[in-house]
Amino acid sequence: MGMERKRKVSLFDVVDDTCVSAKRAKTNGFAVHGNGTNPLVNRWNGRPYSKRYLEILEKRKTLPVWHQKEEFLQALKANQTLILVGETGSGKTTQIPQFVLEAVELEIPDKRRKFMVACTQPRRVAAMSVSRRVAEEMDVNIGEEVGYSIRFEDCSSSRTVLKYLTDGTLLREAMADPLLERYKVIILDEAHERTLATDVLFGLLKEVLKNRPDLKLVVMSATLEAEKFQGYFYGAPLMKVPGRLHPVEIFYTEEPERDYLEAAIRTIMQIHMCEPPGDVLVFLTGEEEIEDACKKISKQVANAGDVYGPVKVVPLYSTLPPAMQQKIFDPAPPPVMVGGPPGRKIVVSTNVAETSLTIDGIVYVIDPGFSKQKVYNPRIRVESLLVSPISKASAHQRSGRAGRTQPGKCFRLYTEKSFNNDLQPQTYPEILRSNLANTVLTLKKLGIDDLVHFDFMDPPAPETLMRALEVLNYLGALDDDGNLTKLGEIMSEFPLDPQMAKMLVVSPEFNCSNEILSISAMLSNEDPAWCYENFINPRAMKAADNVREQLVRIMVRYNLKLCSTDFNSHDYYINIRKAMLAGYFMQVAHLERTGHYLTVKDKQVVHLHPSNCLNRKPEWVIYNEFVLTSRNFIRTVTDVHGEWILDIAPRYFDLENFPQCEAKRVLEKLCKKREREREESKN
Ligand code: CDP
Ligand code: MG
């Protein structure tokens, strides 16, 4: 880089990463060792490049974005905000941040000055997987020059110059560093996903850019909604990277399928037995379904016998551990014997493989037409993940995955008529389908008081915003004028739902913060159903322990006492349940005389989820999750007492202000009984 500086390279000048040093070494006739001017030495860590680096480099250079590298760097130099649209697999996520890094590094030749580039991803598994890949491409160790940061896991260091992070994590960082001063360039990737956090970042960064002329923003998207981004970002220039897609033949079913899982497995077997070589990608909706499908596929493949090639079935979903995530990039298994039928890889994935992760070698895509989507009904205050039909845009992206390396086939497990008539053109932005309590708390903490006039790309419904303000007010996080309270301030420090944060913050008052910490950590992790099937899952326990440690640190920072009630005390479990109620009093259900549970105030009939551990049906329960399926279930429940409800949340359960119902009558009776008792004790 030494020579570079002497040539006085101007701000964001265009230099080819790899050729420059090589050319220079030639023209100068000598090679300088150790400081990065040697083409064989990695300028990031001074180590010689590995053979693997040079191999990957050749492959990288064939990616479509490389043909527009100069154009991109010029545009970046000339503009504060830039929008980049390109087909999935064109190299946006892996290459563009490296181009940016190069430009920034040239601008700040002083190595001691800290600079960083951030690239957001809506999904944690994508942030982890892509950063690993880029670290490999740059020939550095993950967590050093290239790192990632996701909720509860920061794999970066003081050396990190390029950080992949979830959009939610960047939003959290903004709470401590409102102008995001550690970054020189921020790349919002997968903008077309329109996740809640990305949408909030849009509005936030628009403000930050005004206050920081030195900051640059690159918005990257896979679909053409980009014109909308352009309008939003004051007409920022739009750069298009043409994709290189092979034709994909699309097949529909003649009749609607009743069981898409069964239909998907049947289709996989047909492909495996009848179609030429090529890997298969199947889109399913979640961990449980995917694991179940993987087992069934492996079994059927084994039953089919040796006349067909060997098969490797790999799952992909967000809570999969990193080593397993890596397996999706492994090649298909080799033939069992020389000259035998070729092997096939079958990837069974959630939506993450739709645009976030590109797996080369996929020739067949199976699209059942569903994904898990967030839905929110502000009237009954229920947010739930619901398996719902995908949009046409999603279906298009999915089929495109079959044509990455050669012509492919996509099997849509629905009718063409259904595609044309039933699917929405686009998926609705998440902000229109979410409970906004958490977002509002974050925005308040960021000092944004006027939510109605906040520059949302798609403003949420006023009712949803009102509901969020109301919830935060009941929790005591906002006062009656909508200002953040001291309690709200502390709550916002926890990367948790407001209810859970409240439960933690008040747990010392119930002398059980140690236990509530453990409960919060367990609830913040993957579903521990594991206990039943496997006795104990060490990975889930480790993950929960790690989360707990981080929550402890926040507790200590805010002087919240770590304490427990004596385990032998009668109050041990009572205190824990009371603390839970202090957070979750808006999620109470009452057992009616009809034998059904009814959620209090919102009056929804709900059933205890079969996974519950209660050996009876208590009169009052609090729940952690409302699950919408064919019936309404409440999952992760525990019993509470009517008296506690009156004591712990008197404002919410103010009987003057309560719709007529059985729960109200019971609470009224309890109130009268208490009054009587109080009178009697006086006399
Ligand atoms: O972001 P975009 O969809 O435009 O592409 P990308 O994620 O940057 O992927 C570019 C190329 O890198 C694709 O051919 C991927 O298959 C490849 N890649 C890989 O081989 N291994 C990874 N872990 C990630 C990407
Ligand atoms: Mg990408």
XYZ file of C-alpha atoms and ligand atoms in Angstrom:
709
model
C 0.000 0.000 0.000
C 3.057 2.245 0.485
C 3.440 3.002 -3.204
C -0.231 3.595 -3.402
C -0.068 6.421 -0.951
C 2.777 8.103 -2.747
C 0.712 8.126 -5.915
C -1.776 10.088 -3.841
C -4.888 8.216 -4.603
C -7.931 10.405 -4.202
C -11.086 9.663 -2.315
C -12.698 6.430 -3.408
C -10.405 6.095 -6.403
C -10.756 3.044 -8.578
C -8.088 0.453 -8.212
C -8.303 -3.198 -8.994
C -7.737 -5.086 -5.802
C -5.543 -7.811 -7.078
C -3.919 -6.521 -10.229
C -2.528 -3.324 -8.765
C 0.093 -4.813 -6.571
C 1.091 -7.307 -9.200
C 1.467 -4.630 -11.873
C 3.314 -2.376 -9.538
C 5.702 -5.057 -8.487
C 6.520 -5.606 -12.133
C 7.015 -1.979 -13.121
C 9.095 -1.237 -10.083
C 11.167 -4.244 -10.764
C 11.294 -5.308 -7.120
C 9.026 -6.712 -4.573
C 8.675 -5.316 -1.086
C 8.013 -7.918 1.533
C 5.674 -7.811 4.448
C 3.790 -4.572 3.932
C 1.260 -5.671 1.405
C 2.884 -4.566 -1.812
C 3.974 -8.104 -2.426
C 1.321 -9.760 -4.545
C 1.818 -12.972 -2.648
C 1.324 -11.382 0.752
C -2.088 -10.696 2.178
C -2.199 -6.998 2.972
C -4.737 -7.587 5.728
C -2.596 -9.774 7.914
C 0.826 -9.848 6.276
C 0.641 -13.590 5.720
C 1.368 -15.221 2.366
C -1.763 -15.979 0.391
C -2.887 -19.584 0.471
C -3.425 -21.661 -2.646
C -7.116 -21.711 -1.831
C -7.214 -17.903 -1.988
C -5.957 -17.877 -5.547
C -8.392 -20.617 -6.531
C -11.384 -18.761 -5.135
C -10.169 -15.518 -6.661
C -10.432 -16.997 -10.134
C -13.995 -18.029 -9.408
C -14.880 -14.674 -7.913
C -13.726 -12.894 -11.028
C -16.356 -14.692 -13.062
C -19.216 -13.290 -10.969
C -21.362 -10.684 -12.767
C -20.586 -7.882 -10.292
C -16.894 -8.065 -11.207
C -17.682 -6.826 -14.693
C -19.110 -3.682 -13.143
C -16.567 -3.161 -10.434
C -15.197 0.087 -11.850
C -18.650 1.411 -12.579
C -19.669 0.615 -9.033
C -16.648 2.259 -7.464
C -17.122 5.389 -9.560
C -20.751 5.600 -8.529
C -19.802 5.073 -4.895
C -17.253 7.833 -5.112
C -19.714 10.243 -6.652
C -22.737 9.604 -4.437
C -23.636 9.367 -0.803
C -26.381 6.814 -1.418
C -26.420 4.155 -4.049
C -28.919 1.474 -4.949
C -27.735 -1.777 -6.450
C -30.061 -4.363 -7.904
C -28.884 -7.716 -9.120
C -30.114 -11.253 -9.529
C -29.371 -13.534 -6.642
C -26.019 -15.187 -7.040
C -24.481 -12.288 -8.971
C -22.032 -11.631 -6.137
C -23.646 -8.692 -4.331
C -23.318 -9.930 -0.784
C -19.869 -11.476 -1.006
C -18.092 -9.121 -3.441
C -19.540 -5.622 -3.070
C -18.458 -5.234 0.587
C -14.918 -6.157 -0.482
C -14.987 -3.565 -3.259
C -16.209 -1.015 -0.758
C -13.516 -1.976 1.695
C -10.880 -1.405 -0.892
C -12.207 2.046 -1.701
C -12.408 3.014 1.974
C -8.967 1.696 2.706
C -7.524 3.852 -0.018
C -9.246 6.851 1.423
C -7.822 6.186 4.863
C -4.285 4.981 4.256
C -3.340 5.515 7.876
C -3.716 1.997 9.194
C -4.007 3.222 12.755
C -7.212 5.045 12.009
C -10.135 2.811 12.583
C -12.668 2.351 9.847
C -15.337 -0.203 9.328
C -17.769 -1.343 6.723
C -21.067 -2.903 7.776
C -23.228 -5.169 5.680
C -26.636 -6.096 7.075
C -28.504 -9.342 6.549
C -32.083 -10.018 7.607
C -31.182 -13.542 8.689
C -28.634 -14.654 11.229
C -27.726 -17.794 9.352
C -26.937 -15.696 6.273
C -24.789 -13.277 8.300
C -22.776 -16.168 9.716
C -22.452 -18.126 6.522
C -21.607 -15.213 4.238
C -19.035 -13.725 6.611
C -17.285 -17.079 6.797
C -17.180 -17.232 3.044
C -15.817 -13.701 2.739
C -13.180 -14.357 5.390
C -12.113 -17.305 3.274
C -12.104 -15.170 0.140
C -9.923 -12.571 1.859
C -7.774 -15.318 3.350
C -8.235 -14.117 6.925
C -9.621 -15.787 10.045
C -13.285 -15.262 10.783
C -13.686 -12.868 13.694
C -10.477 -11.016 12.853
C -10.529 -8.710 9.807
C -13.927 -10.068 8.760
C -16.510 -10.814 11.425
C -20.167 -11.095 12.117
C -22.514 -9.980 14.831
C -25.943 -11.377 15.538
C -28.160 -11.177 18.599
C -26.306 -12.764 21.511
C -23.241 -13.575 19.443
C -20.506 -11.156 18.472
C -17.765 -12.705 16.398
C -15.688 -9.623 15.687
C -12.673 -7.920 17.217
C -10.782 -4.647 17.260
C -9.153 -5.747 14.001
C -12.462 -6.140 12.217
C -12.876 -3.927 9.171
C -15.787 -5.706 7.531
C -18.672 -6.816 9.653
C -21.744 -8.704 8.548
C -24.553 -8.200 11.003
C -28.258 -8.727 11.201
C -30.323 -5.622 10.590
C -31.656 -5.934 14.134
C -28.129 -5.868 15.525
C -27.234 -2.707 13.604
C -30.364 -1.097 14.995
C -29.228 -2.048 18.506
C -25.790 -0.584 17.812
C -27.479 2.663 16.811
C -28.951 2.889 20.307
C -25.474 3.251 21.779
C -23.915 5.059 18.813
C -26.711 7.137 17.225
C -24.616 8.385 14.303
C -23.076 4.940 13.771
C -19.722 6.667 13.818
C -17.650 3.535 13.701
C -18.788 2.916 10.124
C -17.610 4.603 6.956
C -19.972 2.737 4.699
C -23.146 0.881 5.552
C -24.575 -1.653 3.163
C -28.208 -2.606 3.676
C -28.451 -5.927 1.914
C -31.550 -7.913 0.974
C -33.545 -4.699 1.087
C -36.317 -6.331 -0.932
C -37.070 -8.518 2.097
C -38.420 -5.408 3.801
C -37.918 -6.782 7.285
C -39.043 -4.660 10.185
C -35.505 -3.755 11.241
C -34.408 -2.879 7.697
C -37.414 -0.608 7.290
C -36.606 1.187 10.537
C -32.960 1.475 9.473
C -34.065 3.105 6.217
C -35.711 5.946 8.110
C -32.941 6.183 10.641
C -30.083 6.192 8.148
C -31.775 8.851 6.101
C -31.402 11.113 9.133
C -27.891 9.939 9.963
C -26.711 10.632 6.408
C -27.806 14.260 6.753
C -25.678 14.608 9.855
C -22.710 12.676 8.541
C -21.658 13.779 5.070
C -18.724 11.357 5.267
C -20.977 8.306 5.616
C -22.078 6.356 2.573
C -25.005 4.020 2.152
C -25.429 1.215 -0.345
C -28.856 -0.385 -0.594
C -28.789 -3.800 -2.275
C -31.815 -5.685 -3.485
C -32.612 -8.763 -5.499
C -35.831 -7.575 -7.077
C -37.027 -4.632 -9.001
C -38.913 -2.936 -6.244
C -35.733 -0.862 -6.297
C -37.508 2.037 -8.009
C -39.390 2.433 -4.782
C -36.105 2.668 -2.858
C -34.905 5.231 -5.352
C -37.928 7.411 -4.762
C -37.453 7.107 -1.029
C -33.750 7.977 -1.075
C -34.142 11.248 -2.982
C -33.541 9.720 -6.383
C -30.260 8.000 -5.527
C -28.664 6.428 -8.595
C -29.658 2.902 -9.397
C -27.141 0.412 -10.698
C -28.297 -2.828 -12.213
C -26.233 -5.981 -12.390
C -27.618 -8.218 -15.087
C -28.059 -11.769 -13.915
C -26.857 -14.794 -15.729
C -29.736 -17.125 -15.471
C -30.235 -20.275 -17.469
C -33.777 -21.102 -18.536
C -35.910 -22.795 -15.913
C -38.816 -24.946 -16.959
C -41.774 -24.595 -14.628
C -44.198 -27.400 -13.799
C -47.462 -27.016 -11.922
C -49.636 -29.720 -10.425
C -52.873 -30.558 -12.202
C -54.881 -30.542 -8.998
C -54.259 -28.764 -5.686
C -52.149 -30.887 -3.306
C -53.709 -31.719 0.040
C -50.464 -32.440 1.837
C -47.552 -30.448 0.472
C -44.964 -32.278 2.565
C -46.019 -35.628 1.206
C -46.174 -34.167 -2.317
C -42.690 -32.676 -1.924
C -41.180 -35.996 -0.871
C -42.935 -37.779 -3.726
C -41.524 -35.234 -6.179
C -38.009 -35.616 -4.763
C -38.186 -39.356 -5.306
C -39.392 -38.891 -8.869
C -36.511 -36.556 -9.606
C -34.051 -38.877 -7.970
C -35.211 -41.884 -9.979
C -35.991 -40.303 -13.346
C -34.075 -37.063 -13.868
C -30.477 -36.507 -15.027
C -27.820 -35.535 -12.431
C -28.196 -32.281 -10.511
C -28.861 -31.214 -6.956
C -32.296 -30.556 -5.509
C -33.515 -27.653 -3.370
C -36.797 -27.996 -1.482
C -38.456 -25.086 0.301
C -40.215 -25.942 3.554
C -41.330 -23.736 6.419
C -39.429 -24.478 9.603
C -37.006 -26.521 11.647
C -39.362 -29.256 12.778
C -40.872 -29.817 9.362
C -37.437 -29.795 7.742
C -35.914 -32.299 10.158
C -38.934 -34.536 9.735
C -38.719 -34.315 5.947
C -34.969 -35.066 5.970
C -35.577 -38.265 7.913
C -38.354 -39.372 5.574
C -36.339 -38.598 2.453
C -33.296 -40.517 3.706
C -35.496 -43.476 4.503
C -37.206 -43.535 1.106
C -33.888 -43.134 -0.692
C -32.506 -46.094 1.237
C -35.572 -48.140 0.333
C -35.168 -47.306 -3.354
C -31.972 -49.328 -3.436
C -28.559 -49.163 -5.090
C -29.706 -48.844 -8.679
C -29.932 -45.119 -8.034
C -27.033 -42.922 -7.038
C -26.088 -42.063 -3.443
C -27.875 -39.112 -1.845
C -26.855 -36.585 0.776
C -29.770 -34.839 2.472
C -28.892 -31.533 4.162
C -31.199 -29.331 6.229
C -30.914 -25.548 6.410
C -32.678 -23.322 8.940
C -31.782 -20.496 11.275
C -30.936 -22.394 14.455
C -28.692 -24.909 12.735
C -25.155 -24.834 14.222
C -22.460 -23.332 11.967
C -20.722 -26.630 11.196
C -23.992 -28.017 9.874
C -24.751 -24.846 7.912
C -21.509 -25.311 6.058
C -22.682 -28.691 4.759
C -25.047 -27.121 2.229
C -21.980 -26.101 0.233
C -20.451 -29.591 0.199
C -20.470 -31.272 -3.205
C -22.871 -34.098 -4.005
C -21.563 -37.511 -2.910
C -19.434 -39.397 -5.463
C -20.765 -42.582 -7.113
C -20.591 -45.598 -4.843
C -18.379 -47.418 -7.328
C -16.497 -46.335 -10.421
C -18.945 -45.927 -13.268
C -21.931 -46.166 -10.925
C -24.844 -43.711 -10.975
C -23.807 -40.174 -9.861
C -24.724 -38.835 -6.434
C -27.150 -36.100 -5.611
C -27.383 -33.474 -2.893
C -30.816 -32.601 -1.584
C -31.054 -29.362 0.391
C -34.193 -28.926 2.482
C -34.353 -25.281 3.463
C -36.466 -22.452 4.811
C -36.810 -19.220 2.901
C -33.178 -18.434 3.634
C -32.209 -20.171 0.385
C -34.693 -18.052 -1.563
C -32.391 -15.049 -1.961
C -29.980 -14.841 1.006
C -27.817 -17.878 0.338
C -26.888 -19.142 -3.082
C -26.050 -22.802 -3.434
C -24.346 -23.632 -6.695
C -25.219 -26.834 -8.506
C -28.964 -26.729 -7.859
C -30.823 -27.910 -10.935
C -34.194 -28.876 -9.454
C -36.311 -26.711 -7.194
C -39.413 -27.908 -5.402
C -41.693 -25.103 -4.299
C -44.723 -26.107 -2.203
C -45.760 -22.440 -2.165
C -45.631 -21.751 1.565
C -43.447 -19.985 4.089
C -43.746 -19.015 7.727
C -44.825 -15.408 7.915
C -45.471 -13.037 10.732
C -49.043 -11.888 11.120
C -50.358 -9.364 13.602
C -53.865 -8.513 14.581
C -53.747 -5.297 16.627
C -57.376 -5.660 17.671
C -56.676 -8.779 19.684
C -52.949 -7.966 20.053
C -51.820 -11.271 18.702
C -48.647 -11.677 16.707
C -47.951 -15.122 15.402
C -45.910 -16.976 12.844
C -48.263 -18.532 10.388
C -47.568 -20.881 7.497
C -48.954 -18.801 4.639
C -48.947 -18.811 0.818
C -45.922 -17.051 -0.654
C -46.126 -14.180 -3.157
C -45.586 -14.360 -6.905
C -42.300 -12.510 -6.420
C -41.142 -15.214 -4.009
C -42.235 -17.999 -6.348
C -40.220 -16.336 -9.091
C -37.114 -16.104 -6.894
C -37.458 -19.723 -5.847
C -37.683 -21.015 -9.390
C -34.672 -18.893 -10.356
C -32.533 -20.921 -7.985
C -32.734 -23.861 -10.399
C -30.990 -22.012 -13.211
C -27.772 -20.920 -11.581
C -25.318 -23.189 -13.318
C -27.291 -24.862 -16.099
C -30.870 -25.066 -17.370
C -33.111 -26.313 -14.565
C -36.593 -27.336 -13.559
C -38.930 -25.980 -10.921
C -41.826 -28.037 -9.608
C -44.509 -25.867 -8.103
C -46.777 -27.971 -5.923
C -49.827 -25.877 -6.751
C -51.898 -25.282 -9.847
C -51.153 -22.663 -12.444
C -54.589 -21.224 -11.798
C -53.736 -20.854 -8.144
C -50.461 -19.134 -9.030
C -52.282 -16.659 -11.251
C -55.317 -16.010 -9.091
C -54.405 -16.645 -5.484
C -50.853 -15.421 -4.944
C -50.243 -11.773 -4.029
C -47.821 -10.017 -6.380
C -45.448 -9.031 -3.520
C -44.998 -10.018 0.104
C -46.246 -7.247 2.407
C -43.493 -5.427 4.286
C -43.085 -6.901 7.733
C -43.740 -3.552 9.388
C -47.371 -3.853 8.282
C -47.659 -7.309 9.859
C -45.909 -6.858 13.204
C -46.447 -5.960 16.788
C -44.468 -2.730 17.072
C -43.974 -2.526 20.837
C -40.307 -3.387 20.588
C -39.723 -1.083 17.628
C -41.423 1.820 19.347
C -39.292 1.292 22.454
C -36.156 1.302 20.285
C -37.231 4.439 18.442
C -38.031 6.207 21.704
C -34.623 5.269 23.019
C -33.117 6.671 19.810
C -34.810 9.947 20.661
C -37.475 9.755 17.967
C -40.585 10.975 19.705
C -42.823 11.859 16.835
C -43.589 8.406 15.512
C -46.468 9.593 13.381
C -44.141 11.695 11.268
C -41.214 9.308 11.219
C -40.163 8.734 7.632
C -41.322 5.129 7.174
C -41.176 3.824 3.615
C -44.542 2.206 4.321
C -46.106 3.738 7.429
C -47.670 1.170 9.774
C -51.357 1.386 10.606
C -52.076 4.050 13.255
C -53.904 1.420 15.296
C -50.761 -0.717 15.456
C -48.719 2.241 16.653
C -51.369 3.118 19.234
C -51.388 -0.459 20.481
C -47.615 -0.402 20.858
C -47.698 2.856 22.828
C -50.455 1.459 25.022
C -48.561 -1.748 25.787
C -45.410 0.189 26.684
C -47.444 2.495 28.886
C -49.003 -0.430 30.765
C -45.548 -1.920 31.223
C -44.365 1.376 32.668
C -41.802 1.943 29.928
C -43.550 5.111 28.736
C -45.336 7.662 30.871
C -48.794 8.992 30.038
C -47.274 11.583 27.694
C -45.446 8.877 25.787
C -41.999 9.756 27.177
C -39.472 7.081 28.006
C -39.322 6.403 31.753
C -36.249 5.331 33.682
C -37.663 1.798 33.666
C -38.227 2.011 29.910
C -34.671 3.124 29.420
C -33.310 0.071 31.212
C -35.783 -2.217 29.457
C -34.583 -0.968 26.080
C -31.058 -2.135 26.903
C -32.120 -5.760 26.795
C -32.283 -7.300 23.334
C -35.608 -8.878 24.288
C -39.322 -8.301 23.943
C -40.563 -5.545 26.241
C -42.527 -8.053 28.333
C -39.493 -10.190 28.955
C -37.312 -7.174 29.611
C -39.829 -5.916 32.167
C -39.931 -9.312 33.860
C -36.130 -9.269 34.169
C -35.871 -5.719 35.395
C -38.422 -6.255 38.170
C -37.290 -9.767 39.115
C -35.024 -8.588 41.965
C -38.152 -7.188 43.649
C -39.464 -10.734 43.707
C -36.127 -12.078 44.920
C -35.664 -14.398 41.962
C -33.553 -12.653 39.309
C -31.213 -15.655 38.985
C -34.110 -17.883 38.045
C -35.750 -15.332 35.766
C -32.420 -14.914 33.980
C -32.325 -18.640 33.274
C -35.928 -18.677 32.126
C -35.369 -15.708 29.797
C -32.259 -17.310 28.348
C -34.084 -20.572 27.691
C -37.025 -18.783 26.088
C -34.678 -16.777 23.852
C -33.268 -19.890 22.301
C -34.379 -22.679 20.082
C -37.323 -24.717 21.274
C -36.028 -26.984 24.070
C -38.319 -29.856 23.198
C -35.092 -31.637 23.064
C -35.490 -32.673 26.648
C -38.180 -35.151 25.808
C -36.526 -36.699 22.779
C -32.846 -36.572 23.622
C -32.789 -36.165 27.372
C -30.511 -33.155 27.000
C -29.140 -31.200 24.103
C -25.757 -29.721 25.049
C -25.801 -27.222 22.193
C -29.096 -25.709 23.286
C -27.860 -25.578 26.870
C -24.598 -23.888 25.877
C -26.428 -21.372 23.751
C -28.817 -20.591 26.587
C -25.908 -20.274 28.987
C -24.235 -17.805 26.660
C -27.419 -15.735 26.410
C -27.727 -15.818 30.181
C -24.202 -14.499 30.607
C -24.952 -11.558 28.368
C -28.174 -10.757 30.159
C -26.310 -10.937 33.478
C -23.880 -8.332 32.194
C -26.725 -5.941 31.404
C -28.267 -6.587 34.831
C -24.967 -5.832 36.550
C -24.422 -2.696 34.480
C -27.729 -1.347 35.748
C -27.185 -2.420 39.345
C -29.985 -4.936 39.243
C -29.452 -7.377 42.068
C -28.780 -11.052 41.300
C -30.709 -12.997 43.906
C -32.742 -16.132 44.630
C -35.351 -17.186 47.132
C -34.279 -20.128 49.288
C -35.012 -23.247 47.254
C -36.702 -24.915 50.227
C -38.964 -21.965 50.830
C -42.656 -22.251 50.065
C -42.291 -19.029 48.081
C -39.564 -20.222 45.734
C -41.814 -21.003 42.770
C -44.443 -18.475 43.785
C -41.962 -15.629 43.510
C -40.804 -16.771 40.109
C -44.364 -16.940 38.815
C -45.160 -13.541 40.259
C -42.157 -12.004 38.494
C -43.291 -13.595 35.250
C -46.731 -12.142 35.736
C -45.182 -8.703 36.250
C -43.958 -8.903 32.655
C -46.680 -10.930 31.004
C -49.864 -9.650 32.657
C -51.231 -8.735 29.248
C -51.058 -12.407 28.286
C -53.418 -13.967 30.777
C -56.099 -16.529 29.970
C -58.973 -17.546 32.242
C -60.601 -20.979 32.401
C -64.301 -20.397 31.772
C -67.132 -22.514 33.067
C -67.509 -23.872 29.529
C -64.154 -25.585 30.035
C -62.363 -23.323 27.538
C -59.706 -20.755 28.161
C -60.495 -17.212 27.115
C -57.758 -14.574 26.843
C -58.530 -11.806 29.291
C -59.767 -8.542 27.740
C -59.204 -9.742 24.163
C -61.635 -12.659 24.605
C -60.071 -15.200 22.271
C -60.835 -18.860 22.833
C -57.499 -20.633 23.253
C -56.281 -24.129 24.055
C -53.265 -25.158 26.065
C -50.632 -26.338 23.602
C -50.087 -30.103 23.856
C -46.459 -29.436 24.817
C -47.480 -27.894 28.152
C -46.205 -29.414 31.377
C -49.236 -28.737 33.578
C -50.927 -31.730 35.139
C -54.238 -29.909 35.450
C -56.109 -26.944 34.051
C -55.485 -24.001 36.396
C -58.068 -21.233 36.576
C -55.595 -18.533 35.458
C -52.572 -18.971 33.217
C -50.019 -16.667 31.629
C -48.539 -17.619 28.291
C -45.467 -16.749 26.287
C -46.744 -17.394 22.802
C -49.995 -17.415 20.890
C -49.885 -20.035 18.142
C -52.321 -19.716 15.282
C -52.988 -22.993 13.540
C -56.270 -24.739 12.875
C -57.021 -23.906 16.530
C -55.643 -21.128 18.703
C -53.045 -22.486 21.050
C -51.155 -20.810 23.867
C -47.688 -22.246 24.295
C -45.302 -22.142 27.261
C -47.781 -21.498 30.022
C -47.755 -21.390 33.792
C -50.441 -20.887 36.379
C -50.982 -17.693 38.345
C -53.520 -16.576 40.934
C -56.314 -14.052 40.642
C -55.050 -12.218 43.732
C -51.606 -11.752 42.185
C -53.187 -10.310 39.088
C -54.922 -7.657 41.175
C -51.758 -6.870 43.134
C -49.217 -6.885 40.349
C -51.081 -5.194 37.507
C -53.823 -3.111 39.123
C -53.820 -0.540 36.353
C -54.267 -3.054 33.564
C -56.879 -4.964 35.519
C -58.706 -1.846 36.643
C -62.196 -3.266 36.973
C -63.852 0.062 36.187
C -62.308 -0.204 32.803
C -62.889 -3.783 31.894
C -65.188 -5.465 29.382
C -67.944 -7.559 30.948
C -66.864 -11.213 31.152
C -66.472 -14.146 33.489
C -62.888 -13.178 34.369
C -64.086 -9.771 35.433
C -66.790 -11.235 37.672
C -64.253 -13.522 39.334
C -61.843 -10.657 39.916
C -64.673 -8.521 41.311
C -65.549 -11.276 43.764
C -61.901 -11.519 44.809
C -61.835 -7.776 45.365
C -64.962 -7.888 47.542
C -63.567 -10.809 49.544
C -60.390 -8.871 50.204
C -62.311 -5.795 51.288
C -64.331 -7.921 53.689
C -61.183 -9.478 55.091
C -59.612 -6.062 55.487
C -62.703 -4.792 57.350
C -62.729 -7.868 59.566
C -59.086 -7.518 60.461
C -59.700 -3.885 61.383
C -62.520 -4.810 63.734
O -25.669 -11.693 -2.955
P -25.829 -12.425 -4.234
O -27.046 -13.269 -4.233
O -25.806 -11.512 -5.427
O -24.587 -13.407 -4.428
P -23.537 -13.936 -3.346
O -24.235 -14.398 -2.124
O -22.480 -12.901 -3.178
O -22.944 -15.234 -4.022
C -21.970 -15.183 -5.029
C -21.379 -16.547 -5.286
O -20.656 -16.983 -4.155
C -22.400 -17.633 -5.587
O -21.961 -18.328 -6.722
C -22.349 -18.513 -4.380
O -22.627 -19.833 -4.671
C -20.929 -18.334 -3.907
N -20.843 -18.669 -2.480
C -20.221 -19.838 -2.080
O -19.727 -20.573 -2.913
N -20.160 -20.160 -0.750
C -20.707 -19.365 0.188
N -20.645 -19.703 1.464
C -21.367 -18.172 -0.197
C -21.399 -17.848 -1.553
Mg -27.041 -11.724 -1.388
